[in-house]
XYZ file of C-alpha atoms in Angstrom:
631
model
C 3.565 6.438 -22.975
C 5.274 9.302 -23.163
C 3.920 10.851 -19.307
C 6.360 7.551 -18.295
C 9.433 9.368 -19.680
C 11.539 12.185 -17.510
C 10.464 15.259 -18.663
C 12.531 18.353 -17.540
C 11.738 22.387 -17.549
C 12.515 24.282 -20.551
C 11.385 27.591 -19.270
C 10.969 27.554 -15.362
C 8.972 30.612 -15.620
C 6.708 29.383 -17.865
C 6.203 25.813 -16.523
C 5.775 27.583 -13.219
C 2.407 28.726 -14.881
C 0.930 26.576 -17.629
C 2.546 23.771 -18.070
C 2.188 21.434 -14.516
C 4.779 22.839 -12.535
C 4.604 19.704 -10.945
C 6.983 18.229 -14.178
C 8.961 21.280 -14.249
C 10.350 20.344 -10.257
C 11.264 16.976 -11.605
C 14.704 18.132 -12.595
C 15.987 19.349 -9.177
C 15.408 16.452 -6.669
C 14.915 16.809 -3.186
C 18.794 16.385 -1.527
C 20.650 18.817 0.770
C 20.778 18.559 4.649
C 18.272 20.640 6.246
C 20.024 22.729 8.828
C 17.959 25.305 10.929
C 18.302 29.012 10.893
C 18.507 31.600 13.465
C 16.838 34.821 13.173
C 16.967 34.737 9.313
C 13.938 35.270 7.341
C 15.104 33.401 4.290
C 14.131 29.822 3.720
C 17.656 29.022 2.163
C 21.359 30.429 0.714
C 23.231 28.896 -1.836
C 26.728 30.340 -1.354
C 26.425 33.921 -0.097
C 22.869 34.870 -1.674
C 19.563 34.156 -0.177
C 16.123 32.944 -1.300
C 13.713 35.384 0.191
C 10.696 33.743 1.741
C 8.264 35.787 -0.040
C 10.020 33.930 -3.513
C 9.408 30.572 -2.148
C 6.125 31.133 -0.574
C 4.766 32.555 -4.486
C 6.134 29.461 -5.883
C 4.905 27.067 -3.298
C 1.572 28.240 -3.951
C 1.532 27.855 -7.708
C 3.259 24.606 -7.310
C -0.033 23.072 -5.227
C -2.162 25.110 -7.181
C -1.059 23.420 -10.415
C -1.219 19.739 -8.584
C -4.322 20.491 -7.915
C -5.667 21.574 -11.310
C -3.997 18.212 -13.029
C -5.590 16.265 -10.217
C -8.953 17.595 -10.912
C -9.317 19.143 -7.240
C -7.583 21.504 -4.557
C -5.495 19.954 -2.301
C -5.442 20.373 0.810
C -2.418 21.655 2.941
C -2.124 17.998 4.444
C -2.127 16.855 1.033
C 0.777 19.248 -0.054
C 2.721 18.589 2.778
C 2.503 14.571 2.027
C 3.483 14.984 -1.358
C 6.688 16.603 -0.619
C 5.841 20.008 -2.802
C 7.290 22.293 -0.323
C 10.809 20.565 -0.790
C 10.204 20.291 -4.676
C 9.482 24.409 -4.714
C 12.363 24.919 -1.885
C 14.993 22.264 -4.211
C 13.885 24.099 -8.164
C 14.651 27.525 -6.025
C 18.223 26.323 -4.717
C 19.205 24.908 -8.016
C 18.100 27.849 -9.944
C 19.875 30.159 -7.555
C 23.125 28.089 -7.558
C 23.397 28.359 -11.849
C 22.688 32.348 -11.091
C 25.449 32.510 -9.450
C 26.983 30.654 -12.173
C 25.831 32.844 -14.378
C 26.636 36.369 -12.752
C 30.617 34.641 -12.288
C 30.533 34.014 -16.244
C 29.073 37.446 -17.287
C 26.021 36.243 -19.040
C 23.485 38.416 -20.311
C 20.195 39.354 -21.850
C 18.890 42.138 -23.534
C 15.576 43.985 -22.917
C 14.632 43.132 -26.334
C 15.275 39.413 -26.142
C 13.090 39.543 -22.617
C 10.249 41.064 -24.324
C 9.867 39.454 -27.512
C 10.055 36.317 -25.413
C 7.082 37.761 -22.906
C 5.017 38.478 -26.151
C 5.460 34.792 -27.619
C 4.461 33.013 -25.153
C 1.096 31.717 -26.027
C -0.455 31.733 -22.217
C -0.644 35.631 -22.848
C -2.234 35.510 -26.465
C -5.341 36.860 -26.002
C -8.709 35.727 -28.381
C -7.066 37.006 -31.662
C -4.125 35.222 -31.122
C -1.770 37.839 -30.277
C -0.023 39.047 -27.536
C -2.982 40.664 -24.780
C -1.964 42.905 -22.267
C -5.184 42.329 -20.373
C -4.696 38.284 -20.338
C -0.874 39.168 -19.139
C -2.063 41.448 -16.206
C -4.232 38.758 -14.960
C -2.060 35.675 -15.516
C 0.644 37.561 -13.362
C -1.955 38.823 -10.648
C -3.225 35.405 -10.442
C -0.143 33.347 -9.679
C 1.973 36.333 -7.824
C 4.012 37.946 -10.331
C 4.555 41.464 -10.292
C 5.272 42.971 -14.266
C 8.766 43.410 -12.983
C 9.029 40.147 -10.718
C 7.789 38.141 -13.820
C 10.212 40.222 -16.519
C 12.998 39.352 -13.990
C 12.400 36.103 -13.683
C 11.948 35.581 -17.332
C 15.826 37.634 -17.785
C 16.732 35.175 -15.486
C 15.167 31.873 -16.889
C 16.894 33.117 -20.163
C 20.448 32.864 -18.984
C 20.738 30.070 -16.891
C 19.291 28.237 -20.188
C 22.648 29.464 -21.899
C 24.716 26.919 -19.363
C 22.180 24.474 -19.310
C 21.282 24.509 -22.767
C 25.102 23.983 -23.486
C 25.044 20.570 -21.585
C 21.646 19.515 -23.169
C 22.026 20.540 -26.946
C 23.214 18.457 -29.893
C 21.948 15.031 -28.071
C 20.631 12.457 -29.202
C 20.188 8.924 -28.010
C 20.972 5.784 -30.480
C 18.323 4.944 -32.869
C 18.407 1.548 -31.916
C 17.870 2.304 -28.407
C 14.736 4.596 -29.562
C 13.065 1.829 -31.506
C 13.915 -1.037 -28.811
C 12.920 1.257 -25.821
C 9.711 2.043 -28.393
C 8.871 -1.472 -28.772
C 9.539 -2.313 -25.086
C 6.766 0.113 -23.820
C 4.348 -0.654 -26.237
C 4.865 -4.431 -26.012
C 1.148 -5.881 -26.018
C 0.284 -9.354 -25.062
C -2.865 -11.815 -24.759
C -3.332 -15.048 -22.867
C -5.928 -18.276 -22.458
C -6.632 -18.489 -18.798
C -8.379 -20.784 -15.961
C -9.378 -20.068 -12.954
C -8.363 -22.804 -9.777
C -11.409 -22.717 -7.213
C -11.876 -24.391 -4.437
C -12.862 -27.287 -6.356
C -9.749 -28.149 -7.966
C -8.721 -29.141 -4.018
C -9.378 -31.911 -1.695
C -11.084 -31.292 1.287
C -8.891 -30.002 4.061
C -9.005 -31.564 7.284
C -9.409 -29.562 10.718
C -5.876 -28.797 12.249
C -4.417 -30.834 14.911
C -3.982 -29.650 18.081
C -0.112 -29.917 17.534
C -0.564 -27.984 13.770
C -2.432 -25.192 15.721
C 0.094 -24.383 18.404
C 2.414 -24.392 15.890
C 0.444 -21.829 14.203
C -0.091 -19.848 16.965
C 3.710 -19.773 17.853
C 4.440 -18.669 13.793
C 1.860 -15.959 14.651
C 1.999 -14.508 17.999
C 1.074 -10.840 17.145
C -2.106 -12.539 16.297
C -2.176 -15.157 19.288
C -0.526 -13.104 22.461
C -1.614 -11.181 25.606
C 0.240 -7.918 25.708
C 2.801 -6.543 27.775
C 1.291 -5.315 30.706
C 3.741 -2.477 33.106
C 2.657 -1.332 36.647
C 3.427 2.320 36.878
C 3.556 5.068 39.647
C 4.093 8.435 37.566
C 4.360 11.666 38.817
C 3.106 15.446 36.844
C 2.316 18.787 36.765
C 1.418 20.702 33.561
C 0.767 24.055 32.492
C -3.149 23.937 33.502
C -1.847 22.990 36.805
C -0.229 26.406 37.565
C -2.522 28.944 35.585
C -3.641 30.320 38.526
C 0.054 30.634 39.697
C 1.671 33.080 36.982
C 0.289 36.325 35.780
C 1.344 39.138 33.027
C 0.972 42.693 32.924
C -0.528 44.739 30.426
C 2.878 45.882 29.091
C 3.774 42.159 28.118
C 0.376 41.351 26.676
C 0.988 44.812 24.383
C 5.114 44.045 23.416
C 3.776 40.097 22.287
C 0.889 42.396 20.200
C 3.433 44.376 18.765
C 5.369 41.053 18.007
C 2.852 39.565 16.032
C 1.321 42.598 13.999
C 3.783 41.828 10.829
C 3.517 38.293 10.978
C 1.456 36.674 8.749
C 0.884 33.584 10.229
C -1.521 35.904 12.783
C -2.585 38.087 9.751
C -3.461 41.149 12.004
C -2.943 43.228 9.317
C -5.355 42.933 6.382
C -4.306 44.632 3.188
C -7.132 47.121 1.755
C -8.219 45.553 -1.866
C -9.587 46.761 -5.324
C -11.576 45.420 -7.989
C -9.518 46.813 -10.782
C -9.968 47.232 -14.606
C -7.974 48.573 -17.257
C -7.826 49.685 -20.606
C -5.358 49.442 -23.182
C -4.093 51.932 -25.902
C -0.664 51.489 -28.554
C 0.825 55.082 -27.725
C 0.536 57.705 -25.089
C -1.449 60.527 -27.536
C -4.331 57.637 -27.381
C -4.124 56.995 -23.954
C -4.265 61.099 -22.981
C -7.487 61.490 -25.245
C -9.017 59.026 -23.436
C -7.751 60.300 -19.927
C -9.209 63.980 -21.341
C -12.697 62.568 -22.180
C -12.392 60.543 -18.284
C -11.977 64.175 -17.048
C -14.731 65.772 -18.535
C -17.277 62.834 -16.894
C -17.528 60.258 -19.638
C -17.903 56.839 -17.300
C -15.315 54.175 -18.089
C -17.909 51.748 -19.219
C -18.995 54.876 -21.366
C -15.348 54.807 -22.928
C -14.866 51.332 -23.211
C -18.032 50.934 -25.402
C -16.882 54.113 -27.673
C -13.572 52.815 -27.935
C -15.285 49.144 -29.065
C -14.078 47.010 -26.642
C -14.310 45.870 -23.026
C -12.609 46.500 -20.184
C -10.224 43.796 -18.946
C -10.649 42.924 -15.330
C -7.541 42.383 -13.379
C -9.702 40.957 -10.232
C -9.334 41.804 -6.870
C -5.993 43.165 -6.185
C -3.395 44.634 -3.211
C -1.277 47.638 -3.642
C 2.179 45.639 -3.016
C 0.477 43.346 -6.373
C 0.740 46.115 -8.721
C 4.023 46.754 -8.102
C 4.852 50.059 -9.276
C 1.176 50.840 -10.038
C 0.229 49.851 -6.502
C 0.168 53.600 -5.799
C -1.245 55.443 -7.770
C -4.418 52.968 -7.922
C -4.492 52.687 -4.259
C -4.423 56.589 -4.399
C -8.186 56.990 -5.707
C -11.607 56.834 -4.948
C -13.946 54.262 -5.361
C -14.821 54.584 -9.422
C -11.911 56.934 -9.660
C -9.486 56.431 -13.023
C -5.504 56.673 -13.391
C -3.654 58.953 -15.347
C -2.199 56.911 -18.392
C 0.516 54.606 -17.102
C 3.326 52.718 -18.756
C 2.922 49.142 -19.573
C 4.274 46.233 -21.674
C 2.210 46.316 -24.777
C 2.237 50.531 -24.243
C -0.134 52.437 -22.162
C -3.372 51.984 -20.078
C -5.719 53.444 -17.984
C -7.046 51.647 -14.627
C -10.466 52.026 -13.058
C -11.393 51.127 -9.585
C -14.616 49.938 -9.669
C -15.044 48.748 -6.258
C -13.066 49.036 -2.363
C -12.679 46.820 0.209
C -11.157 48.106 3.261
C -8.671 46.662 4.944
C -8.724 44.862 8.520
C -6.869 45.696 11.402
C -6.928 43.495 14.361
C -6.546 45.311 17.823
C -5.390 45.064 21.100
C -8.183 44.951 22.468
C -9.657 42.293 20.231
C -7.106 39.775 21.090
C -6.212 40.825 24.303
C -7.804 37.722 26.156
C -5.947 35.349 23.951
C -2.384 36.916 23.830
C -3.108 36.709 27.517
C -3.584 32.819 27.867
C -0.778 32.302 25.466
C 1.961 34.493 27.498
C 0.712 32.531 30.975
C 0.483 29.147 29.486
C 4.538 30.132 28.375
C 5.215 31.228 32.083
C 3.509 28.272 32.918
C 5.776 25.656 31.274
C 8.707 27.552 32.316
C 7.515 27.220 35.925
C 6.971 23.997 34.862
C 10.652 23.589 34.418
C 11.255 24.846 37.732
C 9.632 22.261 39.759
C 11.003 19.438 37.307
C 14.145 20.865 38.378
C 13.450 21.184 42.437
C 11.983 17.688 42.155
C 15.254 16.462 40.646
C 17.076 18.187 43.752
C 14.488 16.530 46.379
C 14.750 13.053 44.672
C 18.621 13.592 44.702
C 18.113 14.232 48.417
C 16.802 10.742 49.612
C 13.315 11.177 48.888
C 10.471 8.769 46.756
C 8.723 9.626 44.304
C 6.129 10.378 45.806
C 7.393 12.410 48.869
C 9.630 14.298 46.186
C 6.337 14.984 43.468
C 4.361 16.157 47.390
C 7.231 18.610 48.236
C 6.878 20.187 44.506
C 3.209 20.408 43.556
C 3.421 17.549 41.686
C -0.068 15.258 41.262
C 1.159 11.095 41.497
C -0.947 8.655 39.501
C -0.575 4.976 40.278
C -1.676 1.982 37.356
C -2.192 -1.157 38.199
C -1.414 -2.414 34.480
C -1.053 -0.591 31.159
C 0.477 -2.087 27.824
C 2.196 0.153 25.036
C -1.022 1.487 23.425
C -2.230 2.431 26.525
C -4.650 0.513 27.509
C -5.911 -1.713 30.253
C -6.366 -5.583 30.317
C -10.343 -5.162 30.110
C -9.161 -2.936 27.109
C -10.084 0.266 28.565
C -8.346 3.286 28.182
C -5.959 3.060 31.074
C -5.646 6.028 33.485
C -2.105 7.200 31.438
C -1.825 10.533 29.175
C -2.412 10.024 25.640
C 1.107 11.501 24.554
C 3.540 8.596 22.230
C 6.200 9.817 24.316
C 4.922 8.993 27.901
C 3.753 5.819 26.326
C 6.819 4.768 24.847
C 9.048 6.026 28.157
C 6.755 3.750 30.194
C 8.394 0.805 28.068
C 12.003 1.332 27.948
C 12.107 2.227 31.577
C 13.968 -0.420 33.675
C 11.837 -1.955 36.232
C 11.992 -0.952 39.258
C 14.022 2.547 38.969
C 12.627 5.826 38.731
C 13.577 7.572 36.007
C 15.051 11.195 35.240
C 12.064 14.327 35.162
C 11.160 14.629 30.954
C 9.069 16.670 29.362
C 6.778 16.542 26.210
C 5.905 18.587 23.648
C 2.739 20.584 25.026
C 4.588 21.719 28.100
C 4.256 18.804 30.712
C 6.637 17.116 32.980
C 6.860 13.916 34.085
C 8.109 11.734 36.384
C 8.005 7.219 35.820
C 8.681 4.340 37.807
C 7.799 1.171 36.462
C 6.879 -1.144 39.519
C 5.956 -4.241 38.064
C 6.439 -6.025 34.120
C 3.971 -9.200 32.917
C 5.651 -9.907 29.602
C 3.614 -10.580 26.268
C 2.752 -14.495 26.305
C 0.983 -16.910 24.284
C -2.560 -16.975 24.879
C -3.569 -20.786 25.437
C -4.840 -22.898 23.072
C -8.446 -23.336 24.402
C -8.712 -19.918 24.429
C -8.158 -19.139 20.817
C -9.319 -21.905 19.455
C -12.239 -21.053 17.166
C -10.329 -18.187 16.026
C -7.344 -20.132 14.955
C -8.599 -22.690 13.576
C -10.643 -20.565 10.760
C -7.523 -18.774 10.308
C -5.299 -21.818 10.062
C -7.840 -23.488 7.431
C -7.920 -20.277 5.655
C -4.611 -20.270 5.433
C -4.017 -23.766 4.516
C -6.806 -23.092 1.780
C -4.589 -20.189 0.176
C -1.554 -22.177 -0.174
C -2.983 -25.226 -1.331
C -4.846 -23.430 -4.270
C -1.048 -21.531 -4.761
C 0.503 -24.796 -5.202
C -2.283 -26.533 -7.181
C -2.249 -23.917 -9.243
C 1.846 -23.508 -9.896
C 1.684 -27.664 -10.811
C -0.802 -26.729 -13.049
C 1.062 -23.943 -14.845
C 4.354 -26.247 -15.141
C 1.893 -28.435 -17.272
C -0.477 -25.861 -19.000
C 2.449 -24.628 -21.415
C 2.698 -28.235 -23.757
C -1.145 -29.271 -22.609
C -3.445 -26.102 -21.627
C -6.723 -27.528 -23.201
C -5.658 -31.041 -20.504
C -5.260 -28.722 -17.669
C -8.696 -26.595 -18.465
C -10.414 -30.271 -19.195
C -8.995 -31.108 -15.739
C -10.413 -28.168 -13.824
C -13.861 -28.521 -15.671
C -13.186 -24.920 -16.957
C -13.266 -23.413 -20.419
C -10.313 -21.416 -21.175
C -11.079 -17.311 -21.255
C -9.194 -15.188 -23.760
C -8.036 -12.167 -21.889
C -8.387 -8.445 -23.675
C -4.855 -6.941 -25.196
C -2.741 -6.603 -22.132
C -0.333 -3.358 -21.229
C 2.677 -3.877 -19.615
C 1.971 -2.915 -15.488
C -1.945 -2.736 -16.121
C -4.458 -4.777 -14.531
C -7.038 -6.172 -16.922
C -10.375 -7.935 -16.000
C -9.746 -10.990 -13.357
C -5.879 -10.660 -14.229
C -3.872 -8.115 -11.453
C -1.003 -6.055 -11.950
C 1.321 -8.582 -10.059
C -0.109 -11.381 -12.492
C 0.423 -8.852 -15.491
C 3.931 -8.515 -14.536
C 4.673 -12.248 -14.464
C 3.040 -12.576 -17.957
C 5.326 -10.003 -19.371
C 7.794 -12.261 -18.347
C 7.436 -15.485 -19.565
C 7.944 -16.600 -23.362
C 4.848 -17.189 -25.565
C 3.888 -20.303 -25.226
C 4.380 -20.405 -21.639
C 2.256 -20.396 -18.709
C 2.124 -18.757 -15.085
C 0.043 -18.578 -12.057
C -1.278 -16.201 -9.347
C -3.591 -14.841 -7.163
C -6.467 -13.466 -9.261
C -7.859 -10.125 -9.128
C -10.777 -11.238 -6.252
C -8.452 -12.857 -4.085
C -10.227 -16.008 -3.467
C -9.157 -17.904 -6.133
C -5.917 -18.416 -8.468
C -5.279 -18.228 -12.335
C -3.099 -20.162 -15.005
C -2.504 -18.340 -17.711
C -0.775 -18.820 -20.685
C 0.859 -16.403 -22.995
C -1.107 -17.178 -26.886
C 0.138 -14.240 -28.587
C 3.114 -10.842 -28.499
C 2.832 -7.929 -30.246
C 5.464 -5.570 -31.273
C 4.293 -2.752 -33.158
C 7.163 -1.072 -35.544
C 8.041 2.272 -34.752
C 5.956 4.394 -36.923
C 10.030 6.085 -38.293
C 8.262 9.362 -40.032
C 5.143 9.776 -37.117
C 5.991 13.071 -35.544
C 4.396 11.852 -32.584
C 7.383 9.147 -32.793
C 9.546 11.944 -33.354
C 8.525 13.895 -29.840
C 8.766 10.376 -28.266
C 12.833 10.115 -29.150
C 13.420 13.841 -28.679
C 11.235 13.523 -25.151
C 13.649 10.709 -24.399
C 16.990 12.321 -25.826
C 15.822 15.856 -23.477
C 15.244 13.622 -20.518
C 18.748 11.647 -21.256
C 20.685 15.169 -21.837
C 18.441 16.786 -18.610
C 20.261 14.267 -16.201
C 23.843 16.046 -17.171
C 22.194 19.348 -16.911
C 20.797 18.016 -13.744
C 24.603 17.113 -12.687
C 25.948 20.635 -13.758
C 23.670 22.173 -11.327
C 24.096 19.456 -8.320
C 27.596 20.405 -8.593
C 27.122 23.850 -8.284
C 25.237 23.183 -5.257
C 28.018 21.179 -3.755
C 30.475 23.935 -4.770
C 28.585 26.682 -3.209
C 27.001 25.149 -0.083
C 23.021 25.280 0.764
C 21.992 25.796 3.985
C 18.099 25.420 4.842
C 16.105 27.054 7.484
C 13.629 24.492 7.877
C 12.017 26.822 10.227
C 11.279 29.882 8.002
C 10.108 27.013 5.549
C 7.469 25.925 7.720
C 6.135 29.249 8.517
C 5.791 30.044 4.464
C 3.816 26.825 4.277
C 1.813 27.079 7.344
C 2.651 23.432 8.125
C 4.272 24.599 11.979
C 7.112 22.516 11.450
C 9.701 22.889 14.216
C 13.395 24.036 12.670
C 15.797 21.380 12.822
């Protein structure tokens, strides 16, 4: 009941990490224009600040990480994409960067103090007494991206946009009587006597005329209809076609290297990693003792187990994810141990208990691919050049096909082609398997040759469209078995709709008649939820019996499909709201949040609108690997 209620953020920070950050995106929608960018690196500005694509990338992540863990399984990058969560994670970002700027133009602020004994209360850092762990902490923020500093800034500024938005939200409350009838409403529960109408319940159906099936065919001629068949001379040339024409020096294989060694979407540059552990200690006199005893050769296992307790792993680890501790970890040996260093909870010492060197990929490693992918680029762009000189030679007087000859152009000639591309004997007809060609070969006029295009992987065409059959009716001898099972199948369906709707008009004053006249016996059906399919009865049949009075009766499809039910309503339940129930309680403040979340929603849409957002869709893509073009 109360997942079907809007439920908004109360800490971004937090929800991004343990509370489905899925529900915590709810609040922000998915508006704005998408607008692509130029050589910016950030995936968006609100006003005159920009999100970073780093910022968006970390919360991306988490965001389909979290799906996945309240699904039950990872999803996969296809999945992501469908669901929308890279404009969910791009939309929370804008809005939360929109009431910062809010916030810096009012002055807000929060103290140090306030930031930390809010770190140290929230319970996904407690560690097994209870209490605030600076081991579970560590590894929370190394597993979802944080730096201690990222995480303590985004916390600040969590803190103080919830001092505008919490002014819109607080103090509301929705009417009790709304509470207890929107209570009752969702947890309306009803039961019904039903019947099934079979095929029995009908008399026999007589084979179609000849005049009832051509008017069948007619009412169905996607079913019934040869296609549209075109006759097409086309002329091409694509980059495979002029390989052998274009070549690139070693100079532009090596500047297209140096292009792509900080990108990530080539990752040519793997990060050396660390197994790291650490220990904790209150003060820095502890911490020093323990550094002393490090530096006289007691192991850290050793110290651990004298100390009591056990390390705490932080897992496998980059410099750039320690933040500031990133060097001096990344600065020792395998097994080595820091000097004590500075953290929340006070100080610690950090052991590297195993290395794993970085990668770098080389010239020479890649060499042979860079080198296809710079020719294959010369190649399109010579393939440019001939759709250009053919455009000159056609303007010039000449056919097709003398124009595509003068070029370097290869002319294909089919006899007949419809839109999916394939031949009468159903074939695949000699065409390219590109949408675009395929749907240019159809809104072509016949006769004329149309203008030089090109599609996405680099080729360029040329289409004439000789000769159009239209779609037409096939003839009735030749479908005839097949529409005549269709049309009795079809005839069956409605007849059982109908017999069953008379029945239902009756079944309300005389259900036991209308069971006695089907030779059924009535079924009781289990307790039914509103929008929940139960036994034989389907969600669309649920929904119609929510609908109707007691007393009354309805009628629909059933849940196999091959037969229909009249059901009619015996009993409603509305349970009273249990007043004192703190479970009711959460229910009306869930619903008074959600209710006060829409005008915090507004404050921050108009924000936006104040501000301006611009998106480049193209950085966007690249963060999520999708390959999106910018738009």
């Amino acid at each position: 009941m109360l997942q079907t209620m809007r439920k908004f953020s109360q800490s971004w920070a937090v929800k991004i990490m343990f509370v489905g950050l899925v529900l915590s995106f709810v609040l922000w929608g998915v508006g704005d224009i998408f607008r692509g960018g130029s050589n910016d690196t950030s995936v968006a500005s609100v006003g005159g600040t920009k999100i970073d694509a780093n910022t968006f990338q970390r919360d991306y992540k988490n965001l389909v990480r979290n799906a996945g863990v309240q699904r039950g399984a990872d999803l996969t990058p296809e999945e992501a994409q469908k669901a929308g969560l890279a404009d969910r994670a791009l939309q929370a970002l804008i809005n939360q960067t929109a009431i910062d700027r809010l916030t810096d133009h009012l002055g807000l602020v929060m103290g140090d103090a306030q930031i930390s004994q809010a770190i140290r209360s929230l319970p996904a850092f407690a560690g097994p007494l209870g209490t605030f762990d600076e081991g579970t902490f560590q590894q929370r923020l190394q597993q979802y991206g944080f730096t201690e500093q990222s995480f303590i800034d985004a916390m600040r500024s969590d803190g103080i946009r919830q001092q505008v938005l919490s002014a819109a939200r607080n103090g509301f409350t929705v009417p009790a009587g709304f509470g207890r009838a929107l209570f009752a409403y969702m947890n309306e529960r009803r039961a019904v006597q039903y019947v099934e109408v079979t095929d029995a319940a009908l008399a026999p159906i007589a084979d179609p005329t000849d005049a009832q099936l051509n008017a069948f065919i007619k009412q169905h001629p996607d079913r019934f209809s040869v296609p549209d068949y075109r006759a097409i001379t086309y002329a091409v040339v694509g980059p495979e076609d002029l390989l052998g024409q274009v070549s690139v020096t070693d100079a532009q294989v090596a500047q297209e290297y140096d292009n792509r060694k900080t990108d990530p979407q080539y990752n040519y540059i793997i990060p050396e990693k660390r197994d790291v552990e650490q220990l904790n200690f209150k003060d820095a006199a502890s911490a020093k003792a323990a550094s002393a005893k490090i530096a006289t050769g007691t192991s850290f296992a050793d110290l651990a187990k004298s100390l009591g307790t056990q390390p705490i792993s932080l897992g496998t680890v980059t410099a750039s994810s320690l933040g500031d501790r990133g060097a001096p970890v990344f600065a020792l040996p395998e097994n080595g141990v820091t000097q004590p260093l500075k953290n929340l909870s006070g100080y610690a010492l950090l052991h590297v208990s195993k290395i794993t060197p970085g990668k770098i990929t080389t010239l020479a490693d890649v060499k042979d691919e860079i080198t296809k992918f710079l020719k294959t680029k010369l190649a399109i762009a010579k393939a440019e050049d001939i759709a250009n000189a053919y455009t000159d030679a056609s303007s010039g007087g000449l056919s097709l096909q003398d124009a595509a000859k003068k070029v370097g152009m290869r002319v294909v000639r089919v006899p007949a082609v419809d839109q999916s591309g394939l031949a009468p004997d159903g074939s695949k007809a000699n065409v390219p398997a590109d949408p675009q060609f395929q749907s240019e070969m159809f809104k072509a006029e016949v006769g004329q040759e149309g203008d030089t295009f090109e599609s996405k992987d680099g080729h360029v065409y040329v289409l004439k469209v000789e000769s159009d059959t239209p779609s037409r009716l096939k003839p009735l001898a030749a479908v005839r078995q097949q529409a005549t099972a269709m049309w009795l199948a079809d005839a069956r369906q409605k007849a059982l709709a109908a017999k069953a709707q008379v029945l239902a008009a009756k079944a309300g004053k005389d259900f036991a008649g209308v069971a006695q006249s089907l030779n059924a016996t009535p079924k009781p059906s289990e307790a039914l939820y509103r929008d929940k399919a139960s036994g034989d009865l389907p969600v669309e049949l649920v929904t119609k019996i929510f609908s109707t009075p007691p007393g009354s009766a309805v009628s629909g499809q059933s849940a196999k499909g091959d037969t229909y039910i009249v059901a009619r309503v015996t009993g409603v339940m509305h349970p009273p709201p249990p007043m004192g129930d703190p479970n009711y309680l959460r229910f009306i403040n869930e619903v008074s949040a959600g209710t006060a979340d829409d005008i915090a929603q507004t404050v921050a849409q108009a924000e936006r609108d104040k501000q301006g957002v611009t998106v480049n869709q193209k950085q966007v893509d690249q963060a999520t690997g999708s390959g999106g073009e910018g738009s």
